[in-house]
Coordinates of C-alpha atoms in Angstrom, one line a residue:
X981 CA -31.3 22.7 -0.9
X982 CA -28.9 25.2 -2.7
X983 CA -27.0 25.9 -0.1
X984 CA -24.0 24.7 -2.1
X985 CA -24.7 26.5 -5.1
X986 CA -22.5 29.6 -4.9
X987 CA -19.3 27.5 -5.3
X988 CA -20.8 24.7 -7.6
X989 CA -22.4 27.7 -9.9
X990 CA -18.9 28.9 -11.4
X991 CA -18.1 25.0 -13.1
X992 CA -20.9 25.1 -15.3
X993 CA -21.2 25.2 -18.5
X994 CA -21.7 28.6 -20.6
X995 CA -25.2 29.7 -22.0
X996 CA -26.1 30.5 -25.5
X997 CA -25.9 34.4 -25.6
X998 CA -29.6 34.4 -26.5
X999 CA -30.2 33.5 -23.1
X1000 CA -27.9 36.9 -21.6
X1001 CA -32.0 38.6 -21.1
X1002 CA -32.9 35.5 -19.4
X1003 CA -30.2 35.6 -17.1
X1004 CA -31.4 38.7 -16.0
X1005 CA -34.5 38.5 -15.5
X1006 CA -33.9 35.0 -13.2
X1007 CA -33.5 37.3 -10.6
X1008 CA -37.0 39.0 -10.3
X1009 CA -39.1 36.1 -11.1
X1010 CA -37.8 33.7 -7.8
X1011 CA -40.6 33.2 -5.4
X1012 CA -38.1 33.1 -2.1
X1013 CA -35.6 34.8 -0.9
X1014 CA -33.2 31.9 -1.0
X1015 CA -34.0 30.9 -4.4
X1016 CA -33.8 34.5 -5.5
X1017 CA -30.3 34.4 -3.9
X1018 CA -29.2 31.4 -5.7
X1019 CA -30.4 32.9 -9.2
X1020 CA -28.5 36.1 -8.9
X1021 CA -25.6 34.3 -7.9
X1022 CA -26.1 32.3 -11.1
X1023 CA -27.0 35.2 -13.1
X1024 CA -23.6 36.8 -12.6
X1025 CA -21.5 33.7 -13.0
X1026 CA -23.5 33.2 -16.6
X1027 CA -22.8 37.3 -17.1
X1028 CA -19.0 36.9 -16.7
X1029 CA -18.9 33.8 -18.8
X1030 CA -20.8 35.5 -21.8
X1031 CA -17.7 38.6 -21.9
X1032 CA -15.1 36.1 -21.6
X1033 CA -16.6 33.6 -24.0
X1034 CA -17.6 34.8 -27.5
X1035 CA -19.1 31.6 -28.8
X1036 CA -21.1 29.6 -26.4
X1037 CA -21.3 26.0 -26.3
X1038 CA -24.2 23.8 -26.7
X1039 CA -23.6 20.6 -25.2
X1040 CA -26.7 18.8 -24.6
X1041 CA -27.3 17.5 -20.8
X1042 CA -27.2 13.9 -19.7
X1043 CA -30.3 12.7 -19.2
X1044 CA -30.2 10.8 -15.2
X1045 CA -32.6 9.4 -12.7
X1046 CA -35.1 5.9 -12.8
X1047 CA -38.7 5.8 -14.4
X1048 CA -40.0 7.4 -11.1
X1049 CA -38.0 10.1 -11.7
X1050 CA -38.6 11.2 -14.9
X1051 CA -42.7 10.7 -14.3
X1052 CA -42.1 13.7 -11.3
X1053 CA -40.2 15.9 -14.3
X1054 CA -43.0 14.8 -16.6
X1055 CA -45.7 16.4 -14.5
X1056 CA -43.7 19.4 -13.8
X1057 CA -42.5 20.2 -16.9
X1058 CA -45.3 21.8 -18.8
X1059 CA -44.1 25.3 -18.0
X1060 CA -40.6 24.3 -19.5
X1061 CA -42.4 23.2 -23.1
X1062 CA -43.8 26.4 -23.6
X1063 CA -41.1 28.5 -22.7
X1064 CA -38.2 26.6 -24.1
X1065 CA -36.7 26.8 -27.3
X1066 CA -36.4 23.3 -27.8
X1067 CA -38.6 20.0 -26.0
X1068 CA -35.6 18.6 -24.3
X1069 CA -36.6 18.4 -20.5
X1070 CA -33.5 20.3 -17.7
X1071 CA -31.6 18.0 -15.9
X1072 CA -28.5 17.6 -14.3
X1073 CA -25.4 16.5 -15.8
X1074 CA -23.4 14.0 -14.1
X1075 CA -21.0 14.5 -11.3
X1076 CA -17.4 13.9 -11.2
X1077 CA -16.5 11.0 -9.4
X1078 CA -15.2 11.1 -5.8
X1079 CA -12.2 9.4 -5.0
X1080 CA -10.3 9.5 -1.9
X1081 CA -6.4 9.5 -3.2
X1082 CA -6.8 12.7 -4.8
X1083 CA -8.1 14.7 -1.4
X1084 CA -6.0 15.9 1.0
X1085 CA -7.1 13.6 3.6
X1086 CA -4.9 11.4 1.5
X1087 CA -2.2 13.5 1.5
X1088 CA -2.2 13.5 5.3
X1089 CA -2.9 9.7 5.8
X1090 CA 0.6 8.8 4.2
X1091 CA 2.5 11.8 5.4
X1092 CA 1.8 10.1 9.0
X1093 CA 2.4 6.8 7.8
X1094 CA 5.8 7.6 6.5
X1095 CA 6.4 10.0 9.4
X1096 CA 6.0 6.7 11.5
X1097 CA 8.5 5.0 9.7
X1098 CA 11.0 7.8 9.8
X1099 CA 10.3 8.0 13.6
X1100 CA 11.2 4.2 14.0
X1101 CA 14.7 4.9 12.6
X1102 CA 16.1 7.1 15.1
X1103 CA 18.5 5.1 16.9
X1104 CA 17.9 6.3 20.5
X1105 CA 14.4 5.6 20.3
X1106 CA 14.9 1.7 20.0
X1107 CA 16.3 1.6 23.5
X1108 CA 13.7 2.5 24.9
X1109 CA 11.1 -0.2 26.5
X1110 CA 7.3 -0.7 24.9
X1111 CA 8.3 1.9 22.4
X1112 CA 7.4 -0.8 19.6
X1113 CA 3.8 -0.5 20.7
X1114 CA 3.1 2.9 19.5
X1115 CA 5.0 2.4 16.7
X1116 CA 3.0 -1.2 15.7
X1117 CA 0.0 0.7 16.5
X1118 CA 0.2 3.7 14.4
X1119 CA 1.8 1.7 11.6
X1120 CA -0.9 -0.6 12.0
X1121 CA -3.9 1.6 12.2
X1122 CA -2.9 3.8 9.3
X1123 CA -2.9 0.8 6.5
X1124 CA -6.0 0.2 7.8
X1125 CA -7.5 3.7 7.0
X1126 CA -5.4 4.1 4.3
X1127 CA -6.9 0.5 2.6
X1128 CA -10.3 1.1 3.7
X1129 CA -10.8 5.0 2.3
X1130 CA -8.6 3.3 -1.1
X1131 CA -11.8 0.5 -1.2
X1132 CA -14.3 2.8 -1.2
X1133 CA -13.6 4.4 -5.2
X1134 CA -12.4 1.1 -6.4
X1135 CA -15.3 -0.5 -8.3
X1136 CA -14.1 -3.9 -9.0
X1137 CA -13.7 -5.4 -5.6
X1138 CA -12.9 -9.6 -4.4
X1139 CA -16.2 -10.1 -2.0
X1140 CA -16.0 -12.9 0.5
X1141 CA -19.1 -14.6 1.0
X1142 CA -20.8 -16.5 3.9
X1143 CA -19.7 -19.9 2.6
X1144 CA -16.3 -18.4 1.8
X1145 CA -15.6 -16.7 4.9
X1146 CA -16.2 -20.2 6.8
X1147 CA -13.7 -22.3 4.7
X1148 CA -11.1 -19.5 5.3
X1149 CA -10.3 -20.5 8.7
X1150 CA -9.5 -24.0 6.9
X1151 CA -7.4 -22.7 3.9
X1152 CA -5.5 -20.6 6.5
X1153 CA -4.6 -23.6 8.8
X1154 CA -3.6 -26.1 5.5
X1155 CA -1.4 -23.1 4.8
X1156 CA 0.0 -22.6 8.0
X1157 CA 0.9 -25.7 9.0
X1158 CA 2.0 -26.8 5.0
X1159 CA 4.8 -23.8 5.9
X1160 CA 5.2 -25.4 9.5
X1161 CA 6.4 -28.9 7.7
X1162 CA 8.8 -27.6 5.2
X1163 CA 10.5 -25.6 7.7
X1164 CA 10.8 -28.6 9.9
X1165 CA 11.1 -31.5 7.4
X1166 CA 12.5 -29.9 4.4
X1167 CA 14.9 -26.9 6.0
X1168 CA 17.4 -27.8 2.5
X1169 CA 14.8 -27.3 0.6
X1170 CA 15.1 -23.5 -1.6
X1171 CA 11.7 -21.9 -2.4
X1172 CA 13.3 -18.3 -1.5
X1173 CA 14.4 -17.5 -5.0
X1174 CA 10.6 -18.3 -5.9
X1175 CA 9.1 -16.1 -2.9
X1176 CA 12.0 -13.0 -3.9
X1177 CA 10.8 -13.2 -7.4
X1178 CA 7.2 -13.1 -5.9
X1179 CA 7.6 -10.6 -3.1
X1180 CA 9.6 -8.4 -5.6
X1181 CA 6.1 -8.1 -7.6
X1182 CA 3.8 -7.0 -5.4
X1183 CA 5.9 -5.1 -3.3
X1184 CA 6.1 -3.1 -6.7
X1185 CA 3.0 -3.0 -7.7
X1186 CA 1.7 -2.0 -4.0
X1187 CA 4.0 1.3 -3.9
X1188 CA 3.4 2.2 -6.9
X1189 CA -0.2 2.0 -6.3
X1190 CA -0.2 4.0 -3.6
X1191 CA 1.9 6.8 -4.2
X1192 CA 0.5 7.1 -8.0
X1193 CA -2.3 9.7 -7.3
X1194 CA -1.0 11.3 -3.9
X1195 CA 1.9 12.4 -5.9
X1196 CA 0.2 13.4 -8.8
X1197 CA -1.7 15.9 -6.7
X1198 CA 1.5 17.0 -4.3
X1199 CA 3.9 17.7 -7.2
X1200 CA 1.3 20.3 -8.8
X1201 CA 2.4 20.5 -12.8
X1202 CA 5.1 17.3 -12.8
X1203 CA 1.7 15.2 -11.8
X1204 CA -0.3 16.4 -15.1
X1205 CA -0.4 14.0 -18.1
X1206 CA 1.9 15.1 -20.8
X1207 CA 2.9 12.2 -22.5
X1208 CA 0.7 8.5 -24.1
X1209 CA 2.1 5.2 -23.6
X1210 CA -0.1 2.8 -25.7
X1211 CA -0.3 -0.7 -24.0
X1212 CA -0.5 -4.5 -25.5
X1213 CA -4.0 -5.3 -25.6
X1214 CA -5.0 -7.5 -22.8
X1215 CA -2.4 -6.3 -19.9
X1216 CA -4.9 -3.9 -18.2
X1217 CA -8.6 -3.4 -18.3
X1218 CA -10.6 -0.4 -17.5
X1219 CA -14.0 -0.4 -14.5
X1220 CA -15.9 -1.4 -17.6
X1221 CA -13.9 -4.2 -18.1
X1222 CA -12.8 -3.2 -21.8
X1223 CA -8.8 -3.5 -22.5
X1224 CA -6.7 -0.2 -22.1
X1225 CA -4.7 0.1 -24.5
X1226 CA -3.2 3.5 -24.1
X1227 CA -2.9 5.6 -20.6
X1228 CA -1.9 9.4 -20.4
X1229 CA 1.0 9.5 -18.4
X1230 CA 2.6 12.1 -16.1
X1231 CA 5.9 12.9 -15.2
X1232 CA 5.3 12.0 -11.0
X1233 CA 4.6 8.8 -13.0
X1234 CA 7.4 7.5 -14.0
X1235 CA 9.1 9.0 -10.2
X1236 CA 6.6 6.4 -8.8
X1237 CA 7.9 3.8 -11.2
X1238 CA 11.4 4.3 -10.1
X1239 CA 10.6 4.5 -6.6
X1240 CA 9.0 1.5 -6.5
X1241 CA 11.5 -1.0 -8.2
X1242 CA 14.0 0.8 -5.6
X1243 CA 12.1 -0.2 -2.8
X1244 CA 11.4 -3.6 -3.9
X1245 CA 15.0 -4.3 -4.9
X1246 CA 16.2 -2.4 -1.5
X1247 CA 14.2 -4.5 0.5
X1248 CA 15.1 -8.0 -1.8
X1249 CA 18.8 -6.8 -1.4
X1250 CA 18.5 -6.5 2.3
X1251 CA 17.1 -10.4 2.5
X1252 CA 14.0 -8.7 4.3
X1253 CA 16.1 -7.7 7.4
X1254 CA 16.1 -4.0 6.8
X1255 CA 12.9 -3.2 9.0
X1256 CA 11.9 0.1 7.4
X1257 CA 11.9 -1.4 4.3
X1258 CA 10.3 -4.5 5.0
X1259 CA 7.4 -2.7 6.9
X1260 CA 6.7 -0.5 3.9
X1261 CA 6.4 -3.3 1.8
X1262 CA 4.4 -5.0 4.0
X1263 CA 1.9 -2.0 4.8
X1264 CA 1.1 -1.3 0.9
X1265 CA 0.7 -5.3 0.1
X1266 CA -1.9 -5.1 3.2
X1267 CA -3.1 -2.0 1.7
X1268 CA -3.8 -3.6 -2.0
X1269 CA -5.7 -6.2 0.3
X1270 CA -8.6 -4.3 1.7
X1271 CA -8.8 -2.4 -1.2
X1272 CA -9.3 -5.1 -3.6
X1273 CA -11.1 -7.6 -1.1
X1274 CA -14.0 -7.1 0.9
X1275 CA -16.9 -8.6 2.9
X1276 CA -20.2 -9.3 1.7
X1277 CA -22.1 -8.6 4.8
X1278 CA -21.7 -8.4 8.9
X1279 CA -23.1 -11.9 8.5
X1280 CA -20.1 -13.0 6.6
X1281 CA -18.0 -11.2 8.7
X1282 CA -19.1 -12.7 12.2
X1283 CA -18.5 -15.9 10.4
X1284 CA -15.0 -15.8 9.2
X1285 CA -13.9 -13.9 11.9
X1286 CA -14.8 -15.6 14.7
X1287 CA -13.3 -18.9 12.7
X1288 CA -9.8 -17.0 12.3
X1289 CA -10.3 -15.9 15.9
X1290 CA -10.1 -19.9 16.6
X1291 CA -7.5 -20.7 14.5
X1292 CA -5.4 -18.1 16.0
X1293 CA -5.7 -19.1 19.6
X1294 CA -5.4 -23.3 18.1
X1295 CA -2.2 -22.3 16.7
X1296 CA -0.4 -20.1 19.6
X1297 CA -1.8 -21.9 22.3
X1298 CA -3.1 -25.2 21.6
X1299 CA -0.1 -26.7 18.6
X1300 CA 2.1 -27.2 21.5
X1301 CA -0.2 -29.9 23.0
X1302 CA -1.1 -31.3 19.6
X1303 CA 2.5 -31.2 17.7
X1304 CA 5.0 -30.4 20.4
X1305 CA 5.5 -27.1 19.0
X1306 CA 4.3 -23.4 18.8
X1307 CA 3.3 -23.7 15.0
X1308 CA 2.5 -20.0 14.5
X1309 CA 5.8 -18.9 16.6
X1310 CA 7.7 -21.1 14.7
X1311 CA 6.7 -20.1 11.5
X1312 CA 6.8 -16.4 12.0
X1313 CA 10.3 -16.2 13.2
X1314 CA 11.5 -18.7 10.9
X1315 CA 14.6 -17.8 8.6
X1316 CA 13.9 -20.1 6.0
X1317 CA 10.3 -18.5 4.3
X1318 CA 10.8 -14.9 4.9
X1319 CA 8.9 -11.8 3.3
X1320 CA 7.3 -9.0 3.8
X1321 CA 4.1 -10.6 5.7
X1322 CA 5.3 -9.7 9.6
X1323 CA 5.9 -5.9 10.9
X1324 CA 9.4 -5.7 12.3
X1325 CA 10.8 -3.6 15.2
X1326 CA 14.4 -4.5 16.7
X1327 CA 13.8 -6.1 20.4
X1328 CA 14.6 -4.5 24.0
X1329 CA 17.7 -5.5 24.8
X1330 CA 17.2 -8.1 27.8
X1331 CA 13.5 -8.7 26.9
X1332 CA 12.9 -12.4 27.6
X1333 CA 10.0 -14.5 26.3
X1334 CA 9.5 -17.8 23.9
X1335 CA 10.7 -15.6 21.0
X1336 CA 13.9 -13.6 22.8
X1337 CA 16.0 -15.3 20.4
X1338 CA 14.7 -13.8 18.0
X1339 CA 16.2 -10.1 17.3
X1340 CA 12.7 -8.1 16.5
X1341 CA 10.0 -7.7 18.0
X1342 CA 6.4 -8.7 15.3
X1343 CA 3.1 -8.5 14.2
X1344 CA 1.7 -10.4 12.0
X1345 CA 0.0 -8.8 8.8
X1346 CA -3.2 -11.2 9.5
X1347 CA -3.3 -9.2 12.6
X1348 CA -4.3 -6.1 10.5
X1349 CA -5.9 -7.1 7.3
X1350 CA -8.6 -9.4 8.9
X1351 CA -9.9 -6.8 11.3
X1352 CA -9.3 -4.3 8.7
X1353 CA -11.7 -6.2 6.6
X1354 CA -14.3 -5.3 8.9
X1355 CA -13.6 -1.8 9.1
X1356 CA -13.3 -1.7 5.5
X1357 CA -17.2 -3.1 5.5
X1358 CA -18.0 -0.7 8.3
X1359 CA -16.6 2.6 6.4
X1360 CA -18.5 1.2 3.2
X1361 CA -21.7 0.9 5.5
X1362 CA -21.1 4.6 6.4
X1363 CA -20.8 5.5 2.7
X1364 CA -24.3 3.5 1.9
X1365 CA -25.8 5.3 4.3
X1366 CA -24.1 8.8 3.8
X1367 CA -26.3 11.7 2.3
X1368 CA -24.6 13.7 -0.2
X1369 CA -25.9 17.1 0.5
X1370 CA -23.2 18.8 -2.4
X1371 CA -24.7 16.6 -4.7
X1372 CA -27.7 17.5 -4.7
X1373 CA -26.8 21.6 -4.8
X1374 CA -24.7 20.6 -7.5
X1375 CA -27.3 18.7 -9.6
X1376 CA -29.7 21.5 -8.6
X1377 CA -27.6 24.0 -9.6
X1378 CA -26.8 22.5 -13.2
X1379 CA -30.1 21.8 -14.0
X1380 CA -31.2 25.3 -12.9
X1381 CA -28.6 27.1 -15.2
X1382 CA -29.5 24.6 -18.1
X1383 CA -32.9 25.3 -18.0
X1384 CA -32.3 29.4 -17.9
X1385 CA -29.7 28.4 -21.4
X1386 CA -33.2 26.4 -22.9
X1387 CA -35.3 29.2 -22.2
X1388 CA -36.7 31.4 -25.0
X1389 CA -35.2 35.5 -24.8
X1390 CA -39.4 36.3 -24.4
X1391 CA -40.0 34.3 -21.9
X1392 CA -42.3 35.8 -19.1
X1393 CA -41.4 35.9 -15.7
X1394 CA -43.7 33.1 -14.5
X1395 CA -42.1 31.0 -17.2
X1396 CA -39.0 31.4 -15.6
X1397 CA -39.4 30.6 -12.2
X1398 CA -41.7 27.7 -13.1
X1399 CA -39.1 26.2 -15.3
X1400 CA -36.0 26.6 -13.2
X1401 CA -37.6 25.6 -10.0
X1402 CA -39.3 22.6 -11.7
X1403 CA -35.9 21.7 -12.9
X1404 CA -33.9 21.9 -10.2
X1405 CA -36.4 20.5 -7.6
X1406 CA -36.4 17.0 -10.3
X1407 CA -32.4 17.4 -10.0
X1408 CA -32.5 17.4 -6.5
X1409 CA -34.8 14.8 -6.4
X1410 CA -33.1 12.1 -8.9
X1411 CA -29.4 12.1 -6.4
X1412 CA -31.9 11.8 -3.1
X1413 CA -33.5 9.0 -4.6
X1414 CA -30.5 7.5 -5.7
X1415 CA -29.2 7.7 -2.5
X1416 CA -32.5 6.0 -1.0
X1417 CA -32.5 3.4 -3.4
X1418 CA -28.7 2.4 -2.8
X1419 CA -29.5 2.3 1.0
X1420 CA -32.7 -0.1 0.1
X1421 CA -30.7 -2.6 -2.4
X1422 CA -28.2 -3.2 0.5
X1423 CA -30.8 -3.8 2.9
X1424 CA -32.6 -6.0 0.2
X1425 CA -35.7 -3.7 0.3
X1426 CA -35.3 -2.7 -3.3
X1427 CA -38.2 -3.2 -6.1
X1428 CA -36.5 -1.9 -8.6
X1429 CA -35.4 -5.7 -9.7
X1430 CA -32.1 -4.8 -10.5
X1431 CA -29.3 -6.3 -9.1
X1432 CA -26.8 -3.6 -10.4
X1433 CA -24.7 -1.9 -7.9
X1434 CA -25.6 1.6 -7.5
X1435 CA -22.8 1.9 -5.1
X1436 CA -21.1 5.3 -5.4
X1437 CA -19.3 6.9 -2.9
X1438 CA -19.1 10.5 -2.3
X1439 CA -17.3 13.0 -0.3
X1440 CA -20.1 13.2 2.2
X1441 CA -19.0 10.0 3.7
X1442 CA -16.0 11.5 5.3
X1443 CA -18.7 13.6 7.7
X1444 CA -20.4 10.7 8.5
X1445 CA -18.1 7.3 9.6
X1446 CA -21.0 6.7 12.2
X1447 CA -19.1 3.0 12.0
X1448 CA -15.9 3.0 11.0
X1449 CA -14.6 5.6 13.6
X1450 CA -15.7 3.6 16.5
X1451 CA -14.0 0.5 14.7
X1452 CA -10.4 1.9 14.9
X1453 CA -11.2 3.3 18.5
X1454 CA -11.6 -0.5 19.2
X1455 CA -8.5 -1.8 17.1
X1456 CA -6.3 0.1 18.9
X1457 CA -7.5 -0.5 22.4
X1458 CA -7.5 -4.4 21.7
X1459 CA -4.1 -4.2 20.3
X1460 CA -2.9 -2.1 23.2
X1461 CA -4.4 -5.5 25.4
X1462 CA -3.0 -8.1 23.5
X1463 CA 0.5 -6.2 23.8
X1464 CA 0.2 -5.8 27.3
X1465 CA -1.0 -9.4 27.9
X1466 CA 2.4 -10.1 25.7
X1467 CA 4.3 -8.3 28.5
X1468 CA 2.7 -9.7 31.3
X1469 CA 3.5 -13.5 30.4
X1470 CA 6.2 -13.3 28.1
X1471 CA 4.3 -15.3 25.8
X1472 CA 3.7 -15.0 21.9
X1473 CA -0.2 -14.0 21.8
X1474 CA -2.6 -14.5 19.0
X1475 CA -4.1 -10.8 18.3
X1476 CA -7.0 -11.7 17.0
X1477 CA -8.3 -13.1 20.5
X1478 CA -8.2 -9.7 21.6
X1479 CA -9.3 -7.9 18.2
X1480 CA -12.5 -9.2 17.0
X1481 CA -14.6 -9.2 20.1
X1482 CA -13.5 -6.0 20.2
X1483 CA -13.9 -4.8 16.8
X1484 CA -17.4 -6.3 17.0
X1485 CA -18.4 -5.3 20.2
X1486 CA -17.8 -1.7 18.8
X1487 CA -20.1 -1.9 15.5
X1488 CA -23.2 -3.6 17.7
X1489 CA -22.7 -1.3 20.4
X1490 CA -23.1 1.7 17.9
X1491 CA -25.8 0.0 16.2
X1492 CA -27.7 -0.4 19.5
X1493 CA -27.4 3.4 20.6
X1494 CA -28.6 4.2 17.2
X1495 CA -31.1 1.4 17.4
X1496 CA -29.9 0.1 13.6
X1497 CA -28.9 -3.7 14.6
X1498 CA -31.4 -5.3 12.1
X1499 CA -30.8 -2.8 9.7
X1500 CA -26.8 -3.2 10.1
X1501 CA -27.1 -7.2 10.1
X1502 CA -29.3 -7.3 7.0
X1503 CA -26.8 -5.0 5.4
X1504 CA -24.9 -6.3 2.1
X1505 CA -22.6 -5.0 -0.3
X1506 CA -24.0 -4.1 -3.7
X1507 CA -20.5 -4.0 -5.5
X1508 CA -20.3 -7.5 -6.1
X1509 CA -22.7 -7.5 -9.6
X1510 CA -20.5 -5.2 -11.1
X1511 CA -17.6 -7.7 -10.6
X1512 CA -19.7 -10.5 -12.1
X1513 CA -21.0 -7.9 -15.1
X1514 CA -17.8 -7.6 -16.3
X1515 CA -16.7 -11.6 -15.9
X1516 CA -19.7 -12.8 -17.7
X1517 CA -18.7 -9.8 -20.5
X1518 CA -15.4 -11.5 -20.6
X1519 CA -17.0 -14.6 -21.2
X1520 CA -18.9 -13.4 -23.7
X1521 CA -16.1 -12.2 -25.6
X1522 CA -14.4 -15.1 -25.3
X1523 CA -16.9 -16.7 -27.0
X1524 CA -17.8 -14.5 -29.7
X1525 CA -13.9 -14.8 -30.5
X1526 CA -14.4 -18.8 -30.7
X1527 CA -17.2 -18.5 -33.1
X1528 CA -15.4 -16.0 -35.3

């Protein structure tokens, strides 16, 4: 249980120096050897802050944990009360959140995605055959991680529901074929000013939302906030769903800004021919996707991907019968509606196939974000089910130091142990059963009757992608097929033929060695009441503003 304390021990916060006895005398009063380790440990991180620190601070400690909970400290705490200075009952203080731009692994995930896109520029390399396979592939795969891990800290998330994720196969074919008619019936007719305009936006918005923290954390003092830019009320909102108004803002900030609008007005500038360009755009937009939308459930999932799966194979293979035309092909090499919505690489010279006319070889960005959706829901299955063993040191460890800082100087031995091994067992206690009562909401198990999301994911997950490991295994080996089927009869191929069975066959396949396919079936995303928290607070605003 403290095996994480050593290094967690040194953030917290400073005792009163009434307490420098007490700190002391921790160390003969632990019944176990590793306890006793952990208190000595403790004992000489509180020593060094007492010399460097002339006046402590006496921050109170957030109180955490359910009713359950706090009964256990109840029973426990008896030894605290007549030792302690003061009634108030040890318990940890809250964690900092986790989030995945700010790790290294972030760093890493788009130092290979731009090392791809540097790669696909060396001349020589585009004369060689098949070479756009690894180079879809690893673009490909990396927005996928890179969206997925970016889902997991973002609170406020899109979810797609059963019913939703049935109509979608609709909504995409009224699209579709809607783009299909204006190219063929209206070719003079100009929306491309409209889709630049549009295009320009998001492409914006995406790199600058991706490079944002990763560059705050690689350019070391240029990425800490030195300056305030107060904001018009209503632009942005915070997790709570409260207006921002003001934002501390760094110097790798503004780089960001300026990098972005170059991109964006490169790739305009370019008319969406510049491949490089156009794939970086389209990546981050994919990226914004799955981090901003996500599945409900597996259930969901089967549904709307197995519908797309149809349309996809309709479209490629079966317009021709039905129209006289390849409706997908057409619209995806057309000149007339053109964005950053395809990945680009320039074709083998002499290739031959129903697109050779066209100069580059593509892959649609449906192709990635709807299986990425269900790796997306498999990594966030992994960080349900993920056990946070830092934590709960950490929470151990801060409720063991605070209860040493409550303790009286005269406190007897007895008193000491009782009190900081009552505390930091109840610490310990409130993450585990936080954890267990996440993984029972998402499984509908929960009593609790809330319907709050206790989602929260930590660092632990990234130890643990029982799911989403075996996902991207399967994405690439399906795309790998579905290129090679594209080689073998020179015909355009829908992907997700190929992709979702599988994707799929992946996640049950795990679930079945690990004996979890009820458990991963019943499984369902707990973020979504957070989303409708902060609508219905909107609402309520919005009201109150009436009225007034």
């Amino acid at each position: 249980m403290f095996g994480q304390m050593p290094g967690l021990a040194r953030g917290t916060t400073a005792s009163p120096p009434c307490s420098a006895s007490c700190w002391q005398r921790a160390i003969h009063c632990c019944s176990s050897p590793l306890l006793r380790r952990s208190a000595l440990l403790v004992a000489r991180s509180g020593k060094r802050r007492l010399q460097s620190e002339k006046q402590s601070t006496d921050s109170p400690p957030a109180s955490t944990g359910g009713p359950e909970a706090k009964g256990a400290r109840e029973q426990r705490r008896s030894p605290t009360e007549t030792a302690s200075s003061t009634p108030s009952e040890p318990v940890a203080s809250k964690q900092p959140v986790w989030r995945w731009e700010e790790s290294q692994d972030a760093l890493k995930a788009y130092g290979l995605f731009l090392g791809v896109l540097a790669i696909g520029v060396i001349p020589g390399l585009r004369e060689l055959r098949f070479v756009e396979l690894p180079y879809f592939v690893g673009l490909a795969a990396l927005t996928i991680y890179i969206g997925a891990h970016r889902g997991l800290s973002t609170k406020i998330r899109q979810q797609i529901t059963l019913e939703q994720g049935a109509l979608a196969p609709v909504a995409a074919s009224v699209a579709l074929f809607g783009g299909y008619l204006l190219i063929k019936f209206f070719p003079d007719l100009n929306l491309q000013t409209l889709l630049n305009a549009y295009f320009w936006f998001i492409g914006s918005v995406a790199v600058a939302g991706a490079l944002g923290a990763p560059l705050r954390n690689a350019l070391g003092p240029l990425g800490e906030p030195s300056f305030e830019l107060h904001l018009p009320e209503g632009i942005l909102s915070g997790d709570d769903g409260e207006p921002v108004t003001s934002a501390l803002i760094a110097p790798s900030d503004v780089l960001v800004i300026l990098l972005s609008f170059a991109a964006a007005s490169l790739d305009l500038a370019a008319n969406h021919t510049n491949f490089t360009l156009n794939n970086l755009l389209a990546c981050l937009i994919a990226t914004d996707i799955l981090q901003l939308l996500g599945l409900k459930s597996f259930k969901a999932a089967a549904v709307m991907l197995v519908g797309l799966l149809a349309y996809d194979v309709f479209w490629v293979f079966g317009s021709p019968a039905v129209v006289g035309d390849n409706v997908m092909l057409t619209v995806a090499t057309s000149n007339i509606l053109t964005g950053p919505t395809r990945l680009l690489f320039p074709r083998y010279f002499g290739s031959v196939g129903e697109a050779s006319g066209f100069p580059f070889s593509l892959l649609g960005l449906g192709d990635i974000a709807v299986p990425g959706l269900l790796a997306c829901l498999a990594l966030r299955y992994d960080a349900s089910r993920a056990t946070d063993m830092r934590a709960r040191a950490a929470a151990a460890a801060q409720a063991f130091t605070t209860a040493i800082a409550a303790l009286k100087p005269d406190a007897t031995s007895n008193q000491i142990a009782d009190a900081t091994a009552s505390a930091a067992d109840a610490a310990y206690d409130n993450v585990a059963e936080s954890e267990a009562e996440q993984r029972r909401r998402t499984e509908g198990t929960s009593t609790s009757g809330s319907t709050d999301t206790v989602f929260a994911a930590s660092e632990a997950v990234m130890h643990q992608r029982t799911y989403f490991i075996p996902v991207m295994v399967a994405y690439v080996g399906g795309l790998g097929i579905a290129f090679a089927a594209n080689s073998i009869t020179h015909l355009g191929q829908p992907a997700l033929l190929y992709l979702v069975p599988a994707t799929f066959l992946a996640i049950f396949a795990r679930a079945s060695l690990r004996g979890e396919v009820r458990r991963v079936w019943d499984f369902s995303d707990t973020s979504a009441p957070l989303l409708n928290k902060l609508e219905k607070n909107k609402l309520r605003k919005a009201e109150t503003k009436k009225k007034a």
